[in-house]
Coordinates of C-alpha atoms in Angstrom, one line a residue:
X1 CA -39.0 2.6 47.5
X2 CA -37.8 6.1 46.6
X3 CA -34.4 4.6 45.8
X4 CA -35.9 2.1 43.3
X5 CA -37.9 4.9 41.6
X6 CA -34.8 7.0 41.3
X7 CA -32.7 4.1 39.9
X8 CA -35.5 3.3 37.5
X9 CA -35.7 6.9 36.3
X10 CA -31.9 7.0 35.8
X11 CA -32.0 3.8 33.8
X12 CA -34.8 5.1 31.6
X13 CA -32.9 8.3 31.0
X14 CA -29.7 6.4 30.1
X15 CA -31.6 4.2 27.7
X16 CA -33.4 7.2 26.1
X17 CA -30.1 9.0 25.7
X18 CA -28.4 6.0 24.2
X19 CA -31.3 5.6 21.7
X20 CA -31.1 9.3 20.8
X21 CA -27.3 9.0 20.3
X22 CA -27.7 5.9 18.1
X23 CA -30.5 7.6 16.1
X24 CA -28.3 10.7 15.6
X25 CA -25.3 8.6 14.5
X26 CA -27.5 6.8 12.0
X27 CA -28.7 10.2 10.7
X28 CA -25.1 11.5 10.4
X29 CA -24.1 8.4 8.4
X30 CA -27.1 9.1 6.1
X31 CA -26.3 12.8 5.7
X32 CA -22.6 12.4 4.8
X33 CA -22.3 12.5 1.0
X34 CA -25.8 14.1 0.6
X35 CA -26.0 16.9 -1.9
X36 CA -26.9 20.3 -0.4
X37 CA -29.0 22.6 -2.6
X38 CA -28.1 26.3 -2.1
X39 CA -31.2 28.3 -3.2
X40 CA -30.7 31.0 -5.8
X41 CA -30.5 33.9 -3.4
X42 CA -30.5 37.2 -5.1
X43 CA -28.3 39.0 -2.5
X44 CA -26.4 38.8 0.6
X45 CA -25.8 41.6 3.2
X46 CA -22.6 43.0 4.6
X47 CA -23.1 44.9 7.8
X48 CA -26.8 45.4 6.7
X49 CA -26.0 46.7 3.2
X50 CA -27.3 44.6 0.3
X51 CA -24.6 43.2 -2.0
X52 CA -24.8 40.8 -4.9
X53 CA -23.7 37.3 -3.9
X54 CA -20.1 37.1 -5.0
X55 CA -19.2 34.1 -7.3
X56 CA -16.2 33.6 -5.1
X57 CA -18.4 32.8 -2.1
X58 CA -18.6 29.1 -3.2
X59 CA -15.2 27.5 -3.6
X60 CA -13.5 24.1 -3.7
X61 CA -14.2 23.6 0.0
X62 CA -16.9 25.4 1.8
X63 CA -18.0 25.7 5.4
X64 CA -21.7 26.4 5.6
X65 CA -23.2 27.8 8.8
X66 CA -26.9 27.8 9.0
X67 CA -28.7 29.6 11.8
X68 CA -32.4 28.9 12.2
X69 CA -34.9 31.4 13.8
X70 CA -35.3 29.3 16.9
X71 CA -32.1 30.5 18.4
X72 CA -31.7 33.8 20.1
X73 CA -30.0 36.0 17.5
X74 CA -27.5 37.7 19.9
X75 CA -26.9 34.5 21.9
X76 CA -26.2 32.5 18.7
X77 CA -23.9 35.1 17.2
X78 CA -21.6 35.2 20.2
X79 CA -19.5 32.7 18.3
X80 CA -18.9 35.2 15.5
X81 CA -15.5 36.1 17.0
X82 CA -14.4 32.5 16.8
X83 CA -15.7 32.2 13.2
X84 CA -13.6 35.3 12.4
X85 CA -10.6 33.5 14.0
X86 CA -11.2 30.4 11.9
X87 CA -11.5 32.4 8.8
X88 CA -8.3 34.3 9.5
X89 CA -6.5 31.0 10.2
X90 CA -7.6 29.7 6.8
X91 CA -7.3 33.1 5.0
X92 CA -4.1 32.1 3.1
X93 CA -6.0 29.3 1.4
X94 CA -8.1 31.0 -1.3
X95 CA -10.0 27.8 -2.2
X96 CA -12.0 27.8 1.0
X97 CA -15.3 29.6 1.3
X98 CA -17.5 30.4 4.3
X99 CA -21.2 30.6 3.7
X100 CA -23.4 32.0 6.4
X101 CA -27.1 31.6 6.0
X102 CA -29.4 33.1 8.6
X103 CA -33.1 32.7 8.9
X104 CA -33.7 35.7 11.2
X105 CA -36.8 36.2 13.4
X106 CA -36.1 39.9 13.1
X107 CA -33.8 41.2 10.4
X108 CA -33.1 44.5 12.2
X109 CA -31.8 42.5 15.3
X110 CA -29.6 40.3 13.1
X111 CA -28.2 43.4 11.3
X112 CA -27.5 45.2 14.5
X113 CA -25.7 42.2 16.0
X114 CA -23.6 41.7 12.9
X115 CA -22.7 45.4 13.1
X116 CA -21.9 45.1 16.8
X117 CA -19.5 42.3 16.1
X118 CA -18.2 44.1 13.0
X119 CA -18.8 40.9 11.0
X120 CA -18.0 42.3 7.5
X121 CA -18.4 39.0 5.6
X122 CA -21.4 38.3 3.3
X123 CA -24.4 36.9 5.1
X124 CA -27.4 35.4 3.3
X125 CA -30.7 36.3 5.0
X126 CA -33.0 33.4 4.2
X127 CA -36.3 35.2 4.9
X128 CA -38.4 32.6 3.0
X129 CA -36.8 29.6 4.8
X130 CA -35.8 28.2 1.4
X131 CA -32.6 26.5 2.7
X132 CA -34.4 24.0 5.0
X133 CA -37.2 23.5 2.5
X134 CA -34.7 22.4 -0.1
X135 CA -32.6 20.5 2.4
X136 CA -34.8 18.6 4.8
X137 CA -31.9 16.3 5.7
X138 CA -30.5 19.2 7.6
X139 CA -33.1 19.2 10.3
X140 CA -31.0 18.6 13.5
X141 CA -28.8 21.3 15.0
X142 CA -25.8 19.0 14.6
X143 CA -26.2 19.6 10.8
X144 CA -26.3 23.4 11.0
X145 CA -22.5 23.6 10.4
X146 CA -21.3 21.5 7.5
X147 CA -18.2 21.1 5.3
X148 CA -19.1 20.9 1.7
X149 CA -17.0 19.9 -1.3
X150 CA -17.0 21.8 -4.6
X151 CA -20.1 19.8 -5.6
X152 CA -22.0 20.8 -2.4
X153 CA -21.8 17.3 -1.0
X154 CA -21.6 17.0 2.7
X155 CA -18.1 15.8 3.8
X156 CA -18.3 16.6 7.5
X157 CA -20.9 17.9 10.0
X158 CA -20.8 19.4 13.4
X159 CA -20.0 22.8 14.9
X160 CA -16.2 23.3 15.6
X161 CA -16.8 26.4 17.7
X162 CA -15.5 25.5 21.1
X163 CA -14.4 22.1 19.9
X164 CA -10.7 22.0 19.0
X165 CA -10.7 18.4 18.1
X166 CA -13.5 18.9 15.6
X167 CA -11.8 22.0 14.2
X168 CA -8.6 19.9 13.6
X169 CA -10.8 17.3 11.8
X170 CA -12.3 20.1 9.6
X171 CA -8.8 21.3 8.7
X172 CA -7.7 17.7 7.8
X173 CA -10.8 17.2 5.6
X174 CA -10.2 20.6 4.0
X175 CA -6.6 19.6 3.2
X176 CA -7.9 16.4 1.7
X177 CA -10.5 18.2 -0.4
X178 CA -8.0 20.7 -1.7
X179 CA -5.6 17.9 -2.8
X180 CA -8.2 15.9 -4.6
X181 CA -8.4 16.2 -8.3

């Protein structure tokens, strides 16, 4: 009898996982091409110091990284070294922007972590949760890293950190975006 219960539970788990995967795939198809609204943030911060948001932050192709408050700040920022590597890899292409938007639980903790990693790139602190309010389509963690074209339309979604195949896909899409007229 125990074996039947275990088999039944496994089948239910597989079915639920398949349904979740199908649902996410449907959401992804819906999100591609959607216009992302970047709120009119007044400032960004570099190593905790307020700076005006540079016009050059948004370019012909942009990788937007959103970090919600539900993630542990220091845990989630462990990937900053890899983002710095990605940025350096694409540094020669001046038409690519990286936009980091954080909704911190605690601003001081975020600032301390950014300083610890010496992450000296402008970071937007979304203290009023404006980004998600204006972009409800970006509700699943799979959409927290997105490639945008110059019109802020989603071209690709998914976090390439730790996923070389996805990073190659990002680079291919960026190349396509930069050659489009």
